[in-house]
Coordinates of C-alpha atoms in Angstrom, one line a residue:
M1 CA 51.4 -78.2 135.4
S2 CA 53.0 -75.0 136.9
A3 CA 53.3 -71.6 134.8
G4 CA 57.0 -72.2 134.4
R5 CA 56.4 -75.6 133.0
N6 CA 53.9 -74.2 130.6
K7 CA 56.3 -71.4 129.4
I8 CA 59.1 -74.0 128.9
A9 CA 56.8 -76.2 126.7
V10 CA 55.8 -73.2 124.7
R11 CA 59.4 -72.1 124.1
L12 CA 60.5 -75.7 123.2
A13 CA 57.8 -76.0 120.6
T14 CA 58.7 -72.9 119.0
L15 CA 62.4 -73.3 119.2
A16 CA 63.1 -75.0 115.6
V17 CA 61.5 -72.0 113.8
T18 CA 62.6 -69.0 115.9
V19 CA 66.2 -69.7 117.1
T20 CA 68.6 -67.2 116.0
M21 CA 72.1 -68.0 117.4
F22 CA 74.2 -65.5 115.5
A23 CA 74.0 -61.8 114.2
G24 CA 71.1 -61.6 111.5
V25 CA 67.9 -60.3 110.7
A26 CA 65.0 -60.7 113.3
P27 CA 61.6 -61.8 112.1
A28 CA 59.5 -59.0 110.8
G29 CA 57.7 -57.0 113.4
A30 CA 59.5 -58.8 116.3
E31 CA 61.0 -57.0 119.2
T32 CA 64.5 -58.3 119.5
I33 CA 66.7 -58.6 122.8
K34 CA 70.2 -58.6 121.7
I35 CA 72.7 -60.5 124.2
G36 CA 76.3 -59.8 123.2
V37 CA 78.6 -62.7 123.7
P38 CA 82.3 -61.9 123.4
M39 CA 84.3 -65.1 123.8
E40 CA 87.9 -66.5 123.3
L41 CA 86.9 -68.4 120.3
S42 CA 90.5 -68.5 119.1
G43 CA 93.9 -68.0 120.6
R44 CA 95.5 -69.1 123.8
F45 CA 92.2 -69.0 125.9
V46 CA 90.3 -70.9 123.3
A47 CA 89.3 -73.8 125.7
Y48 CA 87.6 -71.1 128.0
G49 CA 85.8 -69.5 125.2
A50 CA 84.6 -73.0 123.8
S51 CA 83.1 -73.9 127.1
G52 CA 81.5 -70.4 127.5
R53 CA 79.9 -70.7 123.9
R54 CA 78.6 -74.3 124.8
G55 CA 77.0 -73.2 128.1
V56 CA 75.3 -70.2 126.6
E57 CA 74.0 -71.8 123.5
M58 CA 72.6 -74.8 125.4
A59 CA 70.9 -72.7 127.9
L60 CA 69.1 -70.7 125.1
E61 CA 68.2 -74.0 123.4
R62 CA 66.7 -75.4 126.4
F63 CA 64.9 -72.2 127.5
G64 CA 63.7 -71.3 124.0
T65 CA 64.2 -68.0 122.2
K66 CA 61.5 -65.7 123.5
A67 CA 61.2 -63.6 126.8
G68 CA 57.7 -62.5 127.1
D69 CA 56.8 -61.3 123.5
N70 CA 60.5 -60.4 122.7
D71 CA 62.8 -62.6 120.4
I72 CA 66.3 -63.3 121.8
Q73 CA 69.3 -63.0 119.8
L74 CA 72.8 -64.0 120.6
L75 CA 75.5 -62.1 119.0
F76 CA 78.9 -64.0 119.3
R77 CA 82.1 -62.2 118.8
D78 CA 85.6 -63.8 118.8
V79 CA 87.9 -61.6 121.0
Q80 CA 90.9 -63.8 119.8
S81 CA 92.3 -63.9 123.3
E82 CA 94.0 -60.6 122.6
A83 CA 93.4 -57.3 124.3
Q84 CA 93.2 -55.3 121.1
A85 CA 90.7 -57.6 119.4
T86 CA 88.7 -57.7 122.7
V87 CA 88.3 -53.9 122.7
S88 CA 87.3 -53.9 119.1
A89 CA 84.7 -56.7 119.6
I90 CA 83.1 -55.0 122.5
N91 CA 83.2 -51.7 121.2
E92 CA 81.2 -53.0 118.3
L93 CA 78.7 -54.8 120.4
V94 CA 78.2 -51.8 122.8
S95 CA 78.3 -48.7 120.4
V96 CA 77.1 -50.3 117.1
E97 CA 74.9 -53.1 118.0
K98 CA 73.8 -51.3 121.2
V99 CA 73.4 -54.6 123.2
D100 CA 71.6 -54.3 126.4
F101 CA 73.0 -57.5 127.7
M102 CA 76.4 -59.2 127.6
I103 CA 77.9 -62.3 129.0
G104 CA 81.7 -63.0 128.5
P105 CA 84.5 -63.1 128.0
V106 CA 86.3 -65.5 130.6
A107 CA 90.1 -65.2 131.1
S108 CA 91.2 -62.6 133.5
P109 CA 93.5 -60.4 131.2
I110 CA 90.8 -60.5 128.5
V111 CA 88.0 -59.4 130.9
A112 CA 90.2 -56.6 132.1
A113 CA 90.7 -55.4 128.5
S114 CA 86.8 -55.4 128.2
V115 CA 86.1 -53.1 131.0
P116 CA 86.9 -49.7 129.2
P117 CA 84.6 -50.5 126.1
W118 CA 82.0 -51.9 128.1
Q119 CA 81.9 -48.6 130.3
Q120 CA 80.9 -46.7 127.1
G121 CA 77.4 -48.0 127.4
K122 CA 77.2 -50.3 130.4
P123 CA 75.0 -52.9 129.3
I124 CA 74.0 -55.6 132.0
W125 CA 77.3 -57.5 131.9
I126 CA 77.6 -61.1 133.5
V127 CA 81.2 -62.4 133.7
N128 CA 81.5 -66.1 134.4
G129 CA 85.2 -65.9 134.5
S130 CA 88.2 -63.8 135.8
S131 CA 89.2 -64.5 139.3
S132 CA 91.1 -61.2 139.3
T133 CA 90.5 -58.8 142.2
Q134 CA 91.5 -56.0 140.0
L135 CA 88.3 -56.5 138.1
E136 CA 86.4 -56.3 141.5
E137 CA 88.1 -53.1 142.3
I138 CA 87.3 -51.5 138.9
A139 CA 83.7 -52.9 138.0
G140 CA 82.6 -54.6 141.2
G141 CA 80.7 -51.6 142.5
E142 CA 78.8 -51.0 139.3
D143 CA 75.0 -51.8 139.3
A144 CA 75.2 -53.5 135.9
F145 CA 78.0 -55.9 136.7
F146 CA 77.2 -59.4 137.8
H147 CA 79.9 -61.8 138.7
T148 CA 79.2 -65.5 138.6
Y149 CA 82.8 -67.0 139.2
P150 CA 84.8 -67.1 142.3
Y151 CA 87.7 -64.6 143.0
A152 CA 91.2 -65.4 143.7
Y153 CA 90.8 -65.3 147.3
H154 CA 87.9 -68.0 147.1
Y155 CA 90.5 -70.3 145.5
H156 CA 93.3 -70.0 148.2
T157 CA 91.3 -70.1 151.3
S158 CA 89.8 -73.4 150.2
E159 CA 93.1 -75.0 149.3
A160 CA 95.0 -73.6 152.2
E161 CA 92.3 -75.0 154.6
A162 CA 92.4 -78.5 152.8
L163 CA 96.2 -78.8 153.1
Q164 CA 96.3 -77.8 156.7
H165 CA 93.7 -80.4 157.5
Y166 CA 95.6 -83.1 155.6
L167 CA 99.2 -82.2 155.9
G168 CA 99.3 -79.9 159.3
E169 CA 101.2 -76.8 159.8
G170 CA 104.8 -75.9 159.1
K171 CA 105.3 -77.1 155.6
K172 CA 107.5 -75.4 153.1
I173 CA 105.9 -73.8 150.0
A174 CA 107.4 -72.6 146.7
V175 CA 105.3 -70.6 144.2
I176 CA 105.7 -70.2 140.5
Y177 CA 103.6 -67.3 139.2
S178 CA 103.1 -65.8 135.7
D179 CA 103.9 -62.2 134.9
D180 CA 100.3 -61.1 134.0
N181 CA 97.2 -60.1 135.6
Y182 CA 96.4 -63.7 136.7
G183 CA 99.6 -64.6 138.4
R184 CA 100.0 -61.3 140.0
T185 CA 96.5 -61.1 141.3
H186 CA 96.6 -64.5 142.9
L187 CA 100.2 -64.3 144.5
P188 CA 99.1 -61.9 147.5
Y189 CA 96.4 -64.4 148.5
V190 CA 98.8 -67.3 148.6
Q191 CA 100.9 -65.2 150.7
Q192 CA 98.3 -64.3 153.1
F193 CA 96.1 -67.3 153.3
Y194 CA 98.8 -70.1 153.4
K195 CA 100.8 -68.2 156.0
D196 CA 97.6 -67.8 158.0
A197 CA 97.3 -71.7 157.8
G198 CA 100.7 -72.0 159.2
F199 CA 102.9 -72.8 156.1
E200 CA 106.2 -71.2 155.3
I201 CA 106.8 -69.7 151.8
V202 CA 110.4 -70.4 150.9
A203 CA 110.4 -69.4 147.3
E204 CA 108.6 -67.1 144.9
E205 CA 109.5 -67.3 141.2
V206 CA 108.1 -65.4 138.3
I207 CA 108.1 -66.7 134.7
R208 CA 107.0 -65.0 131.5
T209 CA 103.6 -66.0 129.9
N210 CA 104.1 -68.5 127.2
S211 CA 107.5 -69.4 128.2
P212 CA 108.8 -72.6 126.5
D213 CA 111.5 -73.4 129.2
M214 CA 110.8 -73.3 132.9
N215 CA 113.8 -75.3 134.0
P216 CA 115.8 -72.4 135.3
V217 CA 113.1 -71.6 137.7
L218 CA 112.7 -75.3 138.5
T219 CA 116.1 -75.5 139.3
K220 CA 116.0 -72.6 141.9
I221 CA 113.0 -74.3 143.5
A222 CA 114.8 -77.7 143.6
R223 CA 117.5 -76.1 145.8
V224 CA 115.1 -75.1 148.6
K225 CA 113.4 -78.5 148.9
P226 CA 109.9 -77.4 149.4
D227 CA 107.0 -79.8 150.4
I228 CA 104.3 -78.0 148.3
L229 CA 104.7 -76.2 145.0
I230 CA 101.9 -74.0 143.9
G231 CA 101.5 -73.1 140.0
L232 CA 99.8 -69.7 139.6
V233 CA 99.6 -69.9 135.8
Q234 CA 97.1 -70.7 132.9
T235 CA 96.5 -72.5 129.7
T236 CA 99.8 -73.3 127.9
D237 CA 101.9 -72.3 130.9
A238 CA 100.1 -74.9 133.0
I239 CA 100.8 -77.5 130.4
T240 CA 104.5 -76.6 130.2
L241 CA 105.0 -76.6 133.9
A242 CA 103.4 -79.9 134.5
K243 CA 105.4 -81.5 131.7
Q244 CA 108.7 -80.0 132.7
I245 CA 108.3 -81.0 136.4
H246 CA 107.5 -84.5 135.4
T247 CA 110.4 -84.8 132.9
R248 CA 113.0 -83.6 135.4
K249 CA 111.5 -85.6 138.2
L250 CA 111.3 -82.6 140.6
D251 CA 111.1 -83.9 144.1
V252 CA 108.2 -82.1 145.4
P253 CA 105.6 -84.2 147.2
Y254 CA 102.5 -82.0 146.7
L255 CA 101.7 -80.0 143.5
V256 CA 98.8 -77.4 143.5
G257 CA 97.2 -75.8 140.6
T258 CA 94.1 -73.8 140.4
A259 CA 91.2 -74.3 137.9
Y260 CA 93.3 -75.7 135.0
T261 CA 93.7 -79.1 136.4
Q262 CA 90.1 -79.9 136.0
L263 CA 90.2 -79.1 132.1
D264 CA 90.1 -82.0 129.7
E265 CA 92.5 -80.1 127.5
W266 CA 95.1 -79.8 130.1
Q267 CA 94.8 -83.5 131.3
E268 CA 95.0 -84.7 127.7
A269 CA 98.0 -82.5 127.1
V270 CA 100.1 -83.5 130.1
G271 CA 99.2 -87.2 130.2
E272 CA 100.8 -89.0 133.1
A273 CA 102.4 -85.7 134.3
Q274 CA 99.0 -84.8 135.8
E275 CA 99.2 -87.5 138.5
G276 CA 98.9 -86.0 142.0
W277 CA 98.2 -82.4 140.9
M278 CA 95.6 -80.7 143.1
G279 CA 93.1 -78.3 141.8
V280 CA 89.9 -76.2 142.8
T281 CA 86.8 -75.8 141.1
T282 CA 83.2 -75.0 141.4
Y283 CA 81.9 -78.3 139.9
L284 CA 83.0 -81.8 139.2
P285 CA 81.1 -84.6 137.4
G286 CA 78.8 -86.3 140.0
V287 CA 78.0 -83.3 141.9
N288 CA 74.3 -83.0 142.2
H289 CA 71.8 -80.0 142.9
P290 CA 68.0 -80.4 143.0
A291 CA 65.8 -79.5 140.1
N292 CA 64.0 -76.0 139.9
P293 CA 60.3 -76.8 140.2
D294 CA 59.3 -73.7 138.1
Y295 CA 61.9 -74.2 135.4
P296 CA 62.5 -78.0 135.4
E297 CA 63.6 -78.1 131.7
L298 CA 66.1 -75.2 132.0
F299 CA 67.4 -76.4 135.5
P300 CA 66.7 -80.1 136.1
E301 CA 68.9 -82.0 138.6
T302 CA 72.5 -81.5 137.9
V303 CA 73.3 -85.2 137.0
A304 CA 70.3 -85.2 134.5
W305 CA 71.6 -81.9 132.9
A306 CA 75.1 -83.4 132.7
E307 CA 73.8 -86.5 130.8
A308 CA 71.9 -84.2 128.3
F309 CA 75.2 -82.2 127.9
K310 CA 77.1 -85.4 127.1
T311 CA 74.5 -86.6 124.7
K312 CA 74.6 -83.2 122.9
Y313 CA 78.5 -82.7 122.9
N314 CA 80.0 -86.1 123.4
M315 CA 82.0 -85.1 126.4
E316 CA 81.6 -84.3 130.1
P317 CA 80.9 -80.8 131.0
D318 CA 83.5 -78.8 132.8
F319 CA 83.2 -75.9 135.3
L320 CA 83.1 -73.3 132.6
D321 CA 80.3 -75.1 130.7
I322 CA 78.0 -75.4 133.7
G323 CA 78.9 -72.0 135.1
H324 CA 78.0 -70.3 131.8
Y325 CA 75.0 -72.4 131.5
A326 CA 73.7 -71.5 135.0
A327 CA 74.5 -67.8 134.4
M328 CA 72.9 -67.5 131.1
G329 CA 69.8 -69.4 132.6
M330 CA 69.6 -66.9 135.4
L331 CA 69.6 -64.1 132.9
L332 CA 66.9 -65.7 130.7
V333 CA 64.7 -66.4 133.7
A334 CA 65.1 -62.5 134.8
L335 CA 64.4 -61.4 131.1
D336 CA 61.3 -63.5 131.2
K337 CA 60.1 -62.1 134.5
A338 CA 60.9 -58.5 133.3
G339 CA 59.4 -58.9 129.8
G340 CA 62.6 -58.0 128.3
D341 CA 63.0 -54.6 129.8
K342 CA 66.8 -53.8 130.8
A343 CA 66.2 -52.0 133.8
K344 CA 63.6 -54.5 135.1
A345 CA 65.8 -57.5 134.1
A346 CA 68.7 -56.0 136.2
E347 CA 66.2 -55.9 139.3
E348 CA 65.0 -59.4 138.6
L349 CA 68.6 -60.6 138.5
R350 CA 69.2 -59.0 141.8
S351 CA 66.2 -60.5 143.5
L352 CA 66.6 -64.1 142.1
D353 CA 67.0 -66.7 144.5
I354 CA 66.4 -70.1 142.6
P355 CA 67.9 -73.6 142.2
T356 CA 70.2 -74.0 139.3
V357 CA 72.4 -76.8 137.9
N358 CA 75.4 -75.1 139.5
G359 CA 73.9 -74.6 143.0
R360 CA 72.0 -71.7 144.5
G361 CA 71.4 -69.0 142.1
K362 CA 71.6 -65.8 144.3
F363 CA 73.5 -62.6 143.9
E364 CA 75.1 -61.2 147.1
P365 CA 77.8 -58.8 148.0
T366 CA 81.3 -60.3 148.5
G367 CA 82.3 -57.9 151.4
F368 CA 85.3 -56.9 149.2
G369 CA 83.7 -54.6 146.6
T370 CA 81.5 -56.7 144.3
K371 CA 77.8 -55.8 144.8
Q372 CA 76.5 -58.8 142.8
Q373 CA 78.2 -62.2 143.2
A374 CA 76.9 -65.7 142.8
F375 CA 78.3 -69.2 142.9
V376 CA 81.5 -69.2 145.2
D377 CA 81.4 -72.6 147.0
M378 CA 84.7 -74.3 146.0
V379 CA 85.7 -78.1 145.7
V380 CA 89.3 -79.1 146.2
F381 CA 90.4 -82.2 144.3
Q382 CA 93.5 -84.2 143.4
R383 CA 94.3 -86.1 140.2
Q384 CA 94.8 -89.8 141.2
G385 CA 94.9 -92.6 138.6
G386 CA 93.4 -90.3 135.9
K387 CA 90.5 -89.5 138.2
N388 CA 89.4 -86.5 140.4
V389 CA 89.4 -87.4 144.2
V390 CA 87.5 -84.8 146.2
L391 CA 89.6 -83.7 149.3
W392 CA 87.3 -80.8 150.3
P393 CA 85.0 -80.0 151.8
L394 CA 85.3 -82.9 154.1
E395 CA 81.7 -84.0 153.9
A396 CA 82.0 -84.3 150.2
A397 CA 85.5 -86.1 150.4
S398 CA 85.9 -89.3 148.1
G399 CA 89.6 -90.1 149.3
D400 CA 92.6 -89.1 151.0
I401 CA 95.4 -86.8 149.9
T402 CA 98.5 -88.6 148.3
A403 CA 102.1 -87.4 147.8
V404 CA 103.7 -87.4 144.2
T405 CA 106.5 -90.0 143.9
R406 CA 109.2 -89.5 141.0

């Protein structure tokens, strides 16, 4: 048995008596590694925070709660999906608890609000969320910043390539985008990459976040008769958009979303309106990556991990569940190798190149400003008959694209 396997066995044996999942008192005489976990545990981004929490907790459970001789303590804080609450929560983690490590939050505007309070102490910060390139501009060059989720440009290069392959050039595109950090960040990349792929953008319409009625915008779009509609929105806006397109029978053959089309919450909320929507993600059920031979309990084959996740939570994992699990797992491995030391842990993170349940775990520069970026391979899929049909990359395709009929 390898050293890695022995370590896992010891951790699992001691898990029941040492686990400390929330803020509390560490065992007497123990050195404690505090990991702050600010997440959207309530509010409009609660689906994101719930996934983040599941992934982080499950990773620690399977790894065990020690790194070297040091106990590991997770300090969860609810940022309430609001900027002011986020600033307060992270100020408390950084300035009062003085955490050396932090993972979360997830949503682009909430991560943006996290940057100023994080900069007060600059703990090692892993962000498995926020596709905003504004985040890349502000924090990407920091040595303590580690990003484990694709940026906006990774989304749209993949979707544009897929649509060009299936539909050819010359198709007309309409874009609906939200008037927040998410929508305005994604819009320039749609403009760039879809035009580069030979498409014509014939409409760009902005909506207020949390708008209850998108019909005025949909009426404008109906007049230009696009072949493709792209929705650069999130959460409740994505639900409202899909429902109102379906209700008014908007005659657009191809509907393109981003990550939200994979979320169970979106699919359950929109029902039959999900048919034909395309999306992009880093993970779909059935995707498999090999086990890590040194940490097989933490990083088994992806399909085996997914079964363990379903047993624990009675649901399929989504891209944020597995993304946070893999990111937290990499941090735990780095901490173990570093004996809990912050500076050494950062160096270990930078040097890791290991198999994880989410693919190859290696941090590399993006070329656009982020020094340490992992997990950017994207899968394009379409909802057909209540299932995800993979369209891109072609070697992984499980079906062909279909037009929406109303």
